[in-house]
């Protein structure tokens, strides 16, 4: 294998960079880039003994929290110990950094590291960062440090290699260090990527311990079976070079057709949009201030045609690539012509296409925002978009989602069902929602605020695991002010109602209301219009713990009375809920604190009631 590696290096040197593919790391000093783009990327990192067998130390190394590693890595409890070689996905903020005249700009995540005894650039890059960077590149980005004369505690930048996708075909590049047992096909299958894309990005020869970038549209689901071996044992070295160019013509033809379709859609969409804008403008009249983004869009779509093309092209082609495009007839047939019998709720219909069941949401042309957001998110606790359909004749747009069998949390809590959810299931649901929220609040760039978290937008699958649905009101970007209040009475955060302040903390507030519903079985707003959250705050405004506990017993869902469960767990969740409802958004816990606190409550032995949820102590790190 070593000989082979050497030979292939030699071949590359002799033949030049084969096929004109992207060059590998130049002289080990990193990957060149142009521009100033930043993006979210991930590094595939494996735990190793003795220092990196827990998420806290790995998080410290990469300057991220434990939860930021555990959630993309399919690890439910961030405090579990890891086994050597356990695979992890570590988030990186990847950027293109100007280095100097010789090296130009290099693409890496800028990680600060304080030198410890016995560290050298080589040791830290090779055994701590597991070859995700190299010592020559550490030297390049730290021009003032002398590698042979490091002092303990010295802050050093370790440039962890990463790359931003330059096409919209992929959402992330995962930095991966090639292992001797790998070949392109084993890597493709580990990450759910395809061989040709990996070759396109990295060239067609892999070198042991080089960092490559695996292009993916969604993060792979890592299997975390205890003691799992992270990389499939690969076949022999002989087939490590994969011939490229086998299916080029097909790709080109596909691209041609794709572009044709994009062109058509583009025209349709532009026409629809202009139409919609005209109608809206008439409806609203002059002087009505609308959402800032909406405003922007008006500019884009109203006059400047070239801008429209570029923006739309990017958006729609992105969707075409990832989603199935359904025909109107297909959807009409699937739903018996959108018959009442297929109606699930609101404008969502159940439809069966080729034996597969989907939820089909019929909307006027306002699906754009939801489409734009959904294409950026992908998480087990968010309802997945499968495809869409545009019907130019009726000016309708349809979004086609995965069908979630068990309906809404609202129906389970407030409608007559033979079966009631027990406390354990409810707590699980709460954690699922929190995980979904954590993903949109912390792992999407820009962040997404759902804006309409409520029990009827939470769906339960066949295992009673929860998924957040309905991103129709969601907004990306933070701390915007909007004049166009949307949302649902009983769940809306007071600051949003008063000033239109949009932030992730408004979702935290609404989540607090859902927690109250889970605990009490009461609706967010009753027939007389009394708000559940207001009554909860009044009820639990006592410092005296025994009194609080007895009021909780009064207040909780009577369906629990027959169950045995720990009051601490219940009290813990109530405290989380009350903390979420704080009037001052900045005093509400972050979703990360919430995930952590709820996980602790799930572990019934713990009592978090007297620690204070919003205190910095529960920030997971
Ligand atoms: C990093 O690469 C070197 C060879 O360059 C190898 O000896 C070492 O084991 C690799 N480190 C890890 C953690 O795989
Ligand atoms: C090593 O670094 C220390 C302090 O950073 C400095 O005083 C000393 O002169 C350096 N030695 C050499 C050989 O560069
Ligand atoms: C993306 O990068 C690849 C190689 O790095 C290059 O061949 C391709 O032209 C680039 N595409 C765009 C759209 O810039
Ligand atoms: C997550 O890990 C568990 C084992 O802990 C595994 O059974 C499950 O399949 C993994 N999830 C996914 C989506 O792969």
XYZ file of C-alpha atoms and ligand atoms in Angstrom:
677
model
C 0.000 0.000 0.000
C 2.807 2.358 0.904
C 4.620 1.484 -2.317
C 1.452 2.090 -4.177
C 1.028 5.444 -2.482
C 4.546 6.389 -3.395
C 4.017 5.293 -6.991
C 0.891 7.295 -7.343
C 2.630 10.379 -5.978
C 5.376 9.795 -8.520
C 2.848 9.349 -11.295
C 1.121 12.547 -10.331
C 4.434 14.357 -10.369
C 5.362 12.946 -13.757
C 2.030 13.323 -15.416
C 1.035 16.535 -13.764
C -2.262 16.956 -12.059
C -4.260 14.264 -13.812
C -7.254 15.243 -15.928
C -6.862 18.845 -14.859
C -8.791 18.002 -11.703
C -8.736 20.193 -8.664
C -5.239 20.096 -7.248
C -4.718 18.501 -3.898
C -3.274 20.371 -0.995
C -0.371 22.255 -2.475
C 2.865 21.098 -0.842
C 0.791 20.268 2.199
C 0.247 23.915 2.914
C -3.441 23.900 2.387
C -6.072 24.528 -0.218
C -6.180 27.659 -2.275
C -9.346 29.609 -2.660
C -10.567 32.878 -4.042
C -13.066 35.361 -2.740
C -14.166 35.806 0.828
C -16.902 33.262 1.143
C -17.680 31.657 4.456
C -19.755 28.549 4.834
C -20.719 25.890 7.267
C -18.667 22.749 6.848
C -18.040 19.616 8.857
C -15.001 17.560 9.707
C -15.200 13.831 10.133
C -13.238 13.200 13.298
C -12.727 10.003 15.206
C -12.359 9.839 18.962
C -9.008 8.602 20.207
C -7.470 7.669 23.505
C -6.315 8.953 25.857
C -7.257 12.628 25.527
C -10.147 12.655 23.108
C -12.683 10.193 24.420
C -15.358 12.672 25.407
C -17.189 15.409 23.582
C -16.039 18.091 25.999
C -12.364 17.748 25.105
C -13.077 17.399 21.398
C -15.370 20.410 21.626
C -12.587 22.368 23.325
C -10.170 21.381 20.589
C -12.480 22.607 17.839
C -13.940 25.498 19.839
C -17.509 24.249 19.694
C -19.919 23.005 22.327
C -20.594 19.355 23.000
C -24.091 19.660 21.644
C -22.844 21.106 18.403
C -20.996 17.832 17.899
C -23.473 15.404 19.407
C -26.486 16.435 17.380
C -25.010 16.098 13.869
C -23.230 12.951 15.036
C -26.362 11.040 16.122
C -25.321 10.925 19.760
C -28.283 11.456 22.030
C -26.505 12.171 25.276
C -23.655 14.648 24.957
C -22.079 13.476 28.178
C -21.605 9.851 27.180
C -18.070 8.585 26.955
C -16.810 7.759 23.483
C -14.974 4.687 22.321
C -11.734 4.966 20.328
C -12.448 5.413 16.607
C -16.009 6.479 17.274
C -17.018 8.661 14.325
C -18.134 12.259 14.828
C -19.128 15.174 12.680
C -17.640 18.392 14.001
C -19.034 21.660 12.630
C -16.521 24.104 11.175
C -16.878 27.676 10.064
C -15.013 27.555 6.825
C -13.592 30.670 5.256
C -11.164 31.804 2.626
C -8.269 33.571 4.324
C -5.648 35.771 2.747
C -2.270 34.430 3.882
C 0.563 36.073 1.959
C 1.789 36.753 -1.545
C 3.295 33.300 -2.024
C 0.322 31.284 -0.909
C -2.450 33.665 -1.770
C -5.637 32.721 0.049
C -6.201 29.395 1.732
C -9.438 27.754 2.677
C -9.626 26.628 6.283
C -11.447 26.891 9.590
C -9.476 29.115 11.880
C -9.055 27.224 15.178
C -7.067 28.758 18.039
C -5.103 26.382 20.141
C -2.955 27.019 23.176
C 0.338 25.161 23.095
C 0.699 22.578 25.874
C 3.823 20.838 27.144
C 5.385 18.508 24.552
C 3.324 19.959 21.721
C 4.849 20.609 18.357
C 3.010 21.716 15.230
C 3.521 18.195 13.944
C 2.203 16.406 17.017
C -0.870 18.601 17.305
C -1.785 18.386 13.615
C -1.090 14.674 13.319
C -2.417 13.268 16.569
C -4.784 15.834 17.983
C -6.378 17.136 14.808
C -5.896 13.674 13.257
C -4.302 15.051 10.077
C -7.167 17.429 9.354
C -4.365 19.970 9.073
C -0.631 19.665 8.452
C 2.338 21.237 10.180
C 3.557 23.062 7.033
C 0.254 24.817 6.818
C 0.360 25.684 10.531
C 3.699 27.333 9.818
C 2.231 29.246 6.912
C -0.653 30.714 8.868
C 1.449 31.543 11.950
C 4.302 33.435 10.310
C 5.444 35.016 13.551
C 5.856 31.771 15.484
C 9.065 29.781 15.423
C 8.182 26.107 15.203
C 11.240 25.032 17.138
C 10.779 27.514 19.935
C 7.180 27.384 21.096
C 6.262 28.509 24.545
C 3.587 26.856 26.630
C 0.291 28.690 26.461
C 1.114 30.379 23.178
C -1.957 30.874 21.050
C -1.515 29.252 17.685
C -3.881 29.046 14.755
C -4.489 25.564 13.502
C -5.989 25.785 10.046
C -8.369 22.837 9.826
C -8.823 22.140 6.133
C -12.254 22.713 4.739
C -13.822 23.907 1.560
C -17.027 25.625 0.532
C -19.098 24.131 -2.268
C -18.875 26.360 -5.337
C -22.049 25.013 -6.874
C -25.510 24.746 -5.436
C -25.533 20.991 -5.977
C -24.192 20.347 -2.512
C -24.834 21.819 0.890
C -21.659 20.836 2.658
C -18.224 19.543 2.048
C -17.147 17.199 4.803
C -13.405 17.233 5.465
C -12.262 13.669 5.658
C -8.791 12.214 6.181
C -8.211 9.257 3.880
C -7.373 6.066 5.745
C -5.226 3.284 4.280
C -8.222 0.974 4.034
C -10.368 3.434 2.043
C -11.302 3.645 -1.570
C -13.579 6.068 -3.333
C -16.516 3.733 -3.180
C -16.214 3.014 0.548
C -15.986 6.734 1.245
C -18.963 7.451 -0.974
C -21.035 4.879 0.861
C -19.971 6.034 4.340
C -21.134 9.548 3.556
C -24.013 8.809 1.230
C -22.215 10.721 -1.497
C -21.423 9.489 -4.967
C -18.079 8.525 -6.386
C -18.111 10.878 -9.328
C -18.767 13.920 -7.165
C -15.940 12.967 -4.831
C -13.611 12.585 -7.813
C -14.775 15.860 -9.297
C -13.861 17.695 -6.134
C -10.686 15.864 -5.155
C -9.182 14.414 -8.282
C -9.171 10.718 -8.939
C -6.329 9.551 -6.739
C -6.511 9.277 -2.988
C -3.443 9.524 -0.819
C -3.376 8.085 2.660
C -3.837 10.697 5.381
C -4.586 13.518 2.981
C -7.678 15.534 3.673
C -10.325 15.249 1.000
C -13.712 16.941 0.787
C -16.769 14.790 0.498
C -19.616 16.713 -1.121
C -23.010 15.957 0.390
C -26.466 17.437 0.183
C -27.308 16.291 3.679
C -25.277 15.110 6.608
C -24.864 11.368 6.758
C -26.564 9.564 9.630
C -23.681 8.140 11.560
C -24.357 4.816 13.102
C -23.399 4.994 16.734
C -23.712 1.370 17.722
C -21.338 0.905 20.651
C -17.936 -0.195 19.450
C -18.893 0.267 15.831
C -15.974 0.403 13.522
C -16.225 3.749 11.833
C -14.852 2.991 8.410
C -15.868 -0.035 6.485
C -12.832 -2.145 5.785
C -12.006 -1.189 2.242
C -11.029 -3.416 -0.627
C -7.470 -3.627 -1.808
C -5.446 -0.737 -3.070
C -5.660 -1.818 -6.685
C -9.056 -0.340 -7.311
C -8.396 2.876 -5.508
C -8.012 4.812 -8.693
C -11.392 5.049 -10.203
C -11.654 5.820 -13.832
C -13.491 9.027 -14.367
C -15.274 10.229 -17.428
C -17.354 7.089 -17.893
C -20.664 8.851 -17.713
C -19.824 12.290 -18.878
C -22.140 12.384 -21.874
C -25.054 11.358 -19.701
C -24.280 14.140 -17.292
C -24.082 16.682 -20.066
C -27.342 15.573 -21.558
C -28.977 15.629 -18.127
C -27.640 19.102 -17.579
C -29.041 20.272 -20.902
C -32.495 19.039 -20.027
C -32.149 20.446 -16.508
C -31.287 23.885 -17.823
C -34.203 23.765 -20.229
C -36.579 23.027 -17.387
C -35.029 25.745 -15.238
C -35.523 28.197 -18.076
C -39.177 27.318 -18.397
C -39.791 27.471 -14.678
C -37.984 30.740 -14.557
C -40.352 32.332 -16.982
C -43.369 30.889 -15.191
C -42.184 31.983 -11.814
C -41.326 35.484 -12.980
C -44.734 35.943 -14.522
C -46.481 34.613 -11.429
C -44.421 36.785 -9.212
C -44.991 39.981 -11.060
C -48.678 39.158 -11.064
C -48.672 38.498 -7.352
C -46.737 41.630 -6.575
C -49.140 43.736 -8.579
C -52.103 42.206 -6.776
C -50.453 42.604 -3.388
C -49.531 46.178 -4.062
C -53.088 46.976 -4.954
C -54.382 45.222 -1.886
C -51.996 46.859 0.514
C -51.992 50.261 -1.014
C -49.153 52.705 -0.603
C -47.639 53.446 2.769
C -48.004 49.973 4.230
C -44.688 48.737 5.472
C -44.102 45.097 4.901
C -41.514 42.565 5.884
C -38.039 43.743 5.069
C -37.320 40.659 3.047
C -40.563 41.017 1.228
C -39.540 44.570 0.486
C -36.281 43.400 -0.951
C -37.992 40.881 -3.088
C -40.213 43.536 -4.486
C -37.144 45.326 -5.679
C -35.782 42.178 -7.193
C -38.912 41.180 -8.934
C -40.364 44.530 -9.684
C -37.774 46.140 -11.884
C -34.308 44.771 -12.171
C -34.750 41.843 -14.483
C -31.183 40.599 -14.497
C -31.160 40.311 -10.737
C -34.327 38.265 -10.871
C -32.731 35.800 -13.187
C -29.668 35.229 -11.107
C -31.530 34.916 -7.831
C -34.293 32.732 -9.122
C -31.997 30.620 -11.145
C -30.054 29.828 -8.039
C -33.173 29.067 -6.009
C -35.170 27.021 -8.412
C -32.283 25.079 -9.874
C -31.329 24.227 -6.345
C -34.738 22.720 -5.749
C -34.836 20.883 -9.020
C -31.712 19.213 -8.064
C -32.801 17.988 -4.689
C -36.503 17.456 -5.032
C -38.852 15.533 -7.126
C -40.906 17.757 -9.386
C -44.454 16.440 -9.462
C -46.990 16.997 -12.200
C -50.341 18.575 -11.327
C -52.191 15.548 -12.753
C -50.193 13.270 -10.495
C -51.279 15.217 -7.437
C -54.876 15.529 -8.583
C -55.031 11.784 -9.075
C -53.349 11.082 -5.749
C -55.907 13.129 -3.838
C -59.063 12.297 -5.823
C -59.033 15.818 -7.144
C -58.283 17.309 -3.727
C -61.332 15.684 -2.282
C -62.481 16.480 1.260
C -61.938 12.836 2.190
C -58.220 13.305 1.613
C -58.018 16.515 3.610
C -55.740 16.175 6.616
C -55.878 19.651 8.058
C -55.929 23.169 6.686
C -54.822 22.909 3.086
C -52.866 19.692 3.529
C -54.062 16.581 1.733
C -53.022 12.997 1.995
C -52.084 11.489 -1.344
C -50.688 8.227 -2.571
C -48.316 8.281 -5.517
C -46.787 5.046 -6.795
C -47.693 3.326 -3.544
C -45.978 5.964 -1.430
C -47.996 8.223 0.846
C -47.284 11.939 0.906
C -48.710 15.010 2.548
C -49.519 17.565 -0.123
C -49.939 21.186 0.779
C -51.801 23.320 -1.666
C -50.979 26.979 -1.639
C -51.214 30.070 -3.707
C -47.877 31.251 -4.875
C -46.451 31.948 -1.467
C -44.547 28.719 -1.194
C -41.353 30.405 -2.176
C -40.301 31.318 1.349
C -41.019 27.870 2.715
C -39.249 26.230 -0.188
C -36.271 28.480 0.300
C -36.020 27.560 3.946
C -36.800 23.886 3.644
C -34.125 23.325 1.076
C -31.594 24.472 3.613
C -32.710 22.267 6.437
C -32.571 18.571 6.908
C -33.023 16.985 10.263
C -34.842 13.987 11.665
C -37.030 16.226 13.802
C -38.194 18.386 10.919
C -40.783 17.232 8.437
C -39.027 16.461 5.218
C -39.926 18.070 1.921
C -39.974 15.483 -0.848
C -40.883 17.560 -3.838
C -42.993 20.321 -5.252
C -45.193 21.208 -8.133
C -46.096 24.441 -9.816
C -49.414 24.814 -11.559
C -49.187 27.950 -13.678
C -52.772 27.801 -14.850
C -54.342 28.064 -11.425
C -51.365 29.968 -10.021
C -51.081 27.278 -7.403
C -48.014 25.773 -5.922
C -47.863 22.491 -4.072
C -45.322 21.321 -1.575
C -45.089 17.589 -1.136
C -43.850 16.325 2.215
C -43.216 13.019 3.852
C -46.432 11.769 5.405
C -46.241 11.636 9.179
C -48.568 8.855 10.308
C -49.799 9.822 13.703
C -50.981 13.329 13.100
C -50.476 16.393 15.214
C -49.479 16.643 18.834
C -52.512 18.897 19.226
C -54.846 16.057 18.336
C -53.127 13.753 20.809
C -53.356 16.252 23.619
C -56.689 17.895 23.065
C -58.874 15.626 21.001
C -60.543 12.417 22.029
C -58.184 9.551 21.492
C -58.436 6.129 23.024
C -54.820 6.273 23.915
C -53.241 9.084 25.876
C -49.582 9.970 25.766
C -47.796 9.044 28.951
C -45.253 11.303 30.582
C -42.269 9.507 29.179
C -43.547 9.861 25.634
C -44.378 13.505 26.201
C -40.931 14.230 27.490
C -39.469 12.478 24.467
C -41.649 14.639 22.228
C -40.419 17.756 24.031
C -36.803 16.740 23.482
C -37.453 15.977 19.816
C -38.964 19.404 19.249
C -36.071 21.028 21.096
C -33.612 19.124 18.917
C -35.369 20.237 15.752
C -35.351 23.821 16.985
C -31.736 23.593 17.955
C -30.949 22.528 14.436
C -32.704 25.448 12.791
C -31.459 27.938 15.373
C -27.871 26.847 15.486
C -26.969 24.754 12.512
C -28.398 26.637 9.611
C -26.753 29.687 8.110
C -28.405 32.061 8.247
C -30.372 30.933 11.269
C -33.998 30.102 10.763
C -36.758 31.234 13.097
C -39.873 29.100 12.722
C -42.231 31.768 14.087
C -45.193 29.449 14.487
C -44.271 26.723 16.955
C -47.488 25.236 18.375
C -48.827 21.788 19.097
C -50.716 21.594 15.814
C -47.463 22.162 13.917
C -45.795 19.250 15.670
C -46.401 15.900 13.991
C -45.847 12.462 15.455
C -44.537 9.578 13.423
C -45.310 5.885 13.838
C -42.898 5.678 16.782
C -44.408 8.772 18.383
C -41.288 10.744 17.651
C -41.941 14.385 16.921
C -41.247 16.400 13.796
C -41.712 20.125 13.344
C -43.890 20.975 10.369
C -45.120 24.032 8.549
C -42.292 26.386 7.803
C -44.720 28.639 5.985
C -44.077 31.565 8.298
C -40.448 30.809 8.997
C -37.872 33.419 8.457
C -34.173 33.189 7.969
C -31.873 35.777 9.372
C -31.942 37.157 12.857
C -33.126 40.065 14.891
C -35.202 41.481 12.117
C -38.105 43.737 12.816
C -41.323 43.030 11.043
C -44.491 45.037 10.758
C -46.443 42.118 9.552
C -47.349 40.129 12.626
C -48.023 36.469 12.009
C -48.278 33.522 14.340
C -50.903 31.982 16.542
C -52.647 33.500 19.538
C -51.596 31.844 22.727
C -48.106 31.090 21.454
C -46.832 34.467 20.299
C -44.045 36.008 22.315
C -45.038 39.369 23.828
C -42.098 41.299 22.328
C -43.019 40.119 18.856
C -46.591 41.164 19.338
C -45.522 44.544 20.695
C -42.557 45.469 18.515
C -42.325 42.832 15.819
C -38.917 41.681 17.016
C -38.019 38.410 15.329
C -35.406 36.296 17.049
C -34.868 32.670 17.950
C -36.108 33.586 21.413
C -39.637 33.910 20.073
C -39.544 30.217 19.155
C -38.234 29.530 22.653
C -41.278 31.301 24.065
C -43.707 29.318 21.925
C -41.868 26.144 22.838
C -42.441 27.025 26.497
C -46.173 27.133 25.779
C -46.012 23.699 24.122
C -44.252 22.374 27.231
C -47.110 23.721 29.340
C -49.575 21.924 27.100
C -47.616 18.697 27.521
C -47.600 19.055 31.298
C -51.144 20.249 31.819
C -53.024 18.782 28.873
C -54.695 22.209 28.606
C -54.970 24.216 25.415
C -52.759 27.239 24.804
C -55.809 29.452 24.815
C -59.146 28.429 26.279
C -62.676 29.219 25.118
C -62.778 32.423 27.122
C -59.536 33.550 25.546
C -57.412 33.028 28.665
C -53.782 32.400 27.881
C -52.257 29.245 29.303
C -48.844 30.850 29.687
C -50.207 33.772 31.652
C -52.059 31.495 34.023
C -48.985 29.280 34.469
C -46.782 32.229 35.357
C -49.320 33.397 37.915
C -49.770 29.912 39.373
C -46.096 29.155 39.791
C -44.944 32.544 40.997
C -44.031 31.095 44.393
C -40.632 30.658 45.964
C -41.764 27.957 48.312
C -40.875 24.612 46.712
C -43.401 22.377 48.527
C -46.161 24.843 47.681
C -45.034 24.921 44.050
C -44.997 21.149 43.972
C -48.528 20.899 45.334
C -49.777 23.490 42.835
C -48.155 21.444 40.084
C -50.083 18.374 41.247
C -53.274 20.383 40.941
C -52.350 21.691 37.568
C -51.005 18.716 35.681
C -52.817 16.527 33.220
C -55.065 14.206 35.225
C -54.173 11.436 32.802
C -50.851 11.146 34.608
C -52.389 10.362 37.965
C -52.285 6.634 37.422
C -48.660 6.703 36.353
C -45.565 6.414 38.408
C -42.967 8.911 37.484
C -40.606 11.182 39.257
C -41.929 14.537 40.359
C -38.445 15.922 39.915
C -38.620 15.176 36.235
C -41.941 16.928 35.936
C -40.790 19.860 38.028
C -37.651 20.125 35.911
C -39.692 20.437 32.746
C -42.028 22.949 34.354
C -39.041 25.067 35.309
C -37.781 24.931 31.744
C -41.205 26.005 30.521
C -41.400 28.932 32.938
C -37.871 30.029 32.003
C -38.864 29.980 28.321
C -41.741 32.341 29.089
C -39.599 35.090 30.570
C -40.840 38.491 29.413
C -37.345 39.620 28.579
C -36.239 37.535 25.573
C -32.591 37.811 26.558
C -33.359 36.097 29.885
C -34.920 33.087 28.181
C -32.629 30.093 27.934
C -31.120 29.290 24.550
C -32.370 26.180 22.842
C -29.080 24.537 23.658
C -29.639 25.063 27.382
C -33.119 23.668 26.944
C -32.012 20.500 25.180
C -29.532 19.962 27.933
C -31.973 20.589 30.766
C -34.664 18.377 29.227
C -32.206 15.558 28.669
C -31.364 15.822 32.324
C -35.031 15.641 33.247
C -35.400 12.578 31.112
C -32.744 11.003 33.202
C -35.160 10.858 36.123
C -32.564 10.667 38.839
C -31.649 14.301 38.394
C -33.383 17.248 39.856
C -32.610 20.482 38.140
C -35.288 22.445 39.878
C -33.033 24.367 42.201
C -30.298 25.171 39.746
C -32.160 27.681 37.679
C -32.531 26.889 34.036
C -31.310 30.138 32.661
C -28.119 30.144 34.677
C -24.842 29.827 32.799
C -24.161 26.639 34.687
C -26.326 24.617 32.347
C -24.643 25.855 29.209
C -23.326 22.658 27.790
C -19.656 22.766 27.219
C -1.587 11.107 10.392
O -0.737 10.813 9.317
C 0.471 10.138 9.657
C 1.244 9.905 8.389
O 1.438 11.130 7.727
C 0.134 8.832 10.342
O 1.344 8.191 10.750
C -0.715 9.085 11.552
O -1.088 7.874 12.135
C -1.964 9.835 11.127
N -2.712 10.170 12.307
C -3.887 9.609 12.555
C -4.542 10.023 13.825
O -4.406 8.818 11.801
C 12.515 31.441 22.000
O 11.415 32.211 22.454
C 11.664 33.021 23.580
C 10.391 33.699 24.019
O 9.363 33.483 23.124
C 12.763 34.036 23.218
O 13.076 34.816 24.357
C 14.008 33.307 22.745
O 14.970 34.229 22.308
C 13.664 32.369 21.607
N 14.857 31.563 21.244
C 15.231 31.419 19.998
C 16.416 30.547 19.814
O 14.645 31.951 19.058
C -16.091 24.717 -9.055
O -14.807 24.207 -8.834
C -14.375 23.282 -9.790
C -13.040 22.765 -9.379
O -12.606 23.354 -8.208
C -14.287 23.955 -11.151
O -13.885 23.017 -12.128
C -15.647 24.509 -11.499
O -15.572 25.229 -12.702
C -16.135 25.431 -10.405
N -17.502 25.796 -10.699
C -17.932 27.035 -10.579
C -19.375 27.248 -10.878
O -17.199 27.962 -10.245
C -27.972 6.366 15.378
O -27.276 5.499 16.195
C -28.017 4.368 16.613
C -27.171 3.593 17.579
O -26.845 4.385 18.686
C -28.383 3.530 15.413
O -29.143 2.411 15.801
C -29.184 4.385 14.464
O -29.443 3.661 13.293
C -28.434 5.649 14.147
N -29.323 6.526 13.416
C -29.231 6.654 12.148
C -30.230 7.584 11.533
O -28.393 6.069 11.494
